[in-house]
Amino acid sequence: MALTEEQLRLLSEAKEVRIETSSSRGPRSTIIWIVVVDGRVYVRSVRAEEGHWYRRALSNPDVAILVAGQRIPFRAVLVEDPEEIDQVTEALRAKYPAGGSLDRMTRDEVLAHTLRLEPV
């Protein structure tokens, strides 16, 4: 399933969204950053493998993004291509202000914790 132009716009413009993941206690949502690169949606765990939402998304990749009153379902896929990871890093730098949080999101140790969200 493809995203609508409106959904892509909302995801591109949103500074923060909620990602909904599953746990043994049911759905959980966490505020995260999001970027869109060439029509593809990406998220990254600022806490690397220590991020609870990230671990839940790896164990059950059926996730959803909550943005502007919409719930958009996705399947989370780990990004392993270094060029794609670099594109996400550049998109984060273009979207978010320089400094503390962005510096943490673009540290070498978190780059491998980038997920592409494929619409379902």
XYZ file of C-alpha atoms in Angstrom:
120
model
C 0.000 0.000 0.000
C 1.291 3.467 -0.837
C 1.027 6.551 1.311
C -1.134 9.396 0.110
C 0.427 12.743 -0.737
C -1.297 14.169 2.348
C 0.198 11.486 4.607
C 3.672 12.083 3.154
C 3.250 15.811 3.722
C 2.158 15.302 7.329
C 5.072 12.969 8.025
C 7.544 15.308 6.314
C 6.371 18.370 8.213
C 5.894 16.798 11.654
C 8.762 17.497 14.028
C 7.616 14.778 16.408
C 5.245 11.862 16.020
C 4.221 8.943 18.164
C 5.261 5.451 17.169
C 2.924 2.739 18.350
C 4.546 -0.610 19.082
C 3.321 -3.814 20.709
C 4.366 -5.218 24.047
C 3.067 -7.958 26.312
C 0.963 -5.229 27.955
C -0.601 -4.186 24.655
C 0.055 -1.175 22.420
C 2.593 1.405 23.609
C 3.364 4.771 22.052
C 6.532 6.819 22.233
C 7.353 10.278 20.889
C 10.103 10.150 18.250
C 11.541 12.101 15.324
C 10.742 11.139 11.746
C 12.054 11.988 8.281
C 10.980 11.295 4.719
C 13.638 10.697 2.053
C 12.546 10.214 -1.571
C 9.055 9.230 -0.465
C 10.311 6.711 2.109
C 9.707 7.106 5.836
C 12.495 6.631 8.398
C 12.969 6.668 12.157
C 16.059 6.119 14.297
C 16.539 5.203 17.926
C 18.487 7.930 19.702
C 19.174 5.386 22.464
C 20.325 2.714 19.975
C 19.376 -0.781 21.171
C 18.507 0.637 24.595
C 15.388 2.285 23.156
C 12.345 0.340 24.343
C 10.243 1.290 21.325
C 13.083 0.213 19.026
C 13.410 -3.218 20.651
C 9.652 -3.715 20.445
C 9.660 -2.729 16.739
C 12.397 -5.270 16.018
C 10.567 -8.062 17.817
C 7.210 -7.173 16.205
C 7.718 -4.947 13.149
C 4.019 -4.146 12.777
C 4.008 -0.549 14.024
C 1.964 2.582 13.432
C 2.729 6.280 13.346
C 0.268 8.618 15.031
C 0.329 12.051 13.423
C -2.254 14.844 13.137
C -5.065 12.626 14.381
C -4.231 9.824 11.961
C -2.935 6.331 12.666
C -0.811 5.120 9.754
C 0.236 1.433 9.855
C 3.731 0.398 8.798
C 6.134 -2.509 8.852
C 9.525 -1.595 10.358
C 12.568 -2.787 8.412
C 16.133 -2.440 9.664
C 18.248 -0.372 7.259
C 21.648 -1.937 6.596
C 22.773 -0.016 3.502
C 25.359 2.621 4.544
C 24.313 5.003 1.758
C 20.673 4.863 2.847
C 21.712 5.452 6.473
C 23.756 8.474 5.356
C 20.724 9.866 3.489
C 18.642 9.572 6.657
C 21.359 11.329 8.656
C 21.428 14.193 6.144
C 17.622 14.423 6.234
C 17.722 14.650 10.028
C 20.325 17.426 9.819
C 18.200 19.312 7.301
C 14.994 19.015 9.340
C 16.071 19.479 12.941
C 18.037 22.278 14.643
C 21.748 21.789 15.219
C 22.863 20.975 18.698
C 22.212 18.556 21.528
C 19.366 16.325 20.360
C 20.463 16.285 16.733
C 24.042 15.539 17.767
C 22.795 12.545 19.777
C 20.656 11.347 16.853
C 23.602 11.422 14.445
C 26.285 9.765 16.620
C 28.106 6.863 14.985
C 26.825 4.425 17.605
C 23.155 5.036 16.738
C 23.378 5.029 12.931
C 22.857 1.257 12.688
C 19.537 1.669 14.528
C 17.744 3.235 11.587
C 14.404 1.778 10.514
C 12.558 2.269 7.239
C 8.799 2.249 7.736
C 7.053 0.546 4.856
C 3.323 1.278 4.568
C 0.960 -1.680 4.859
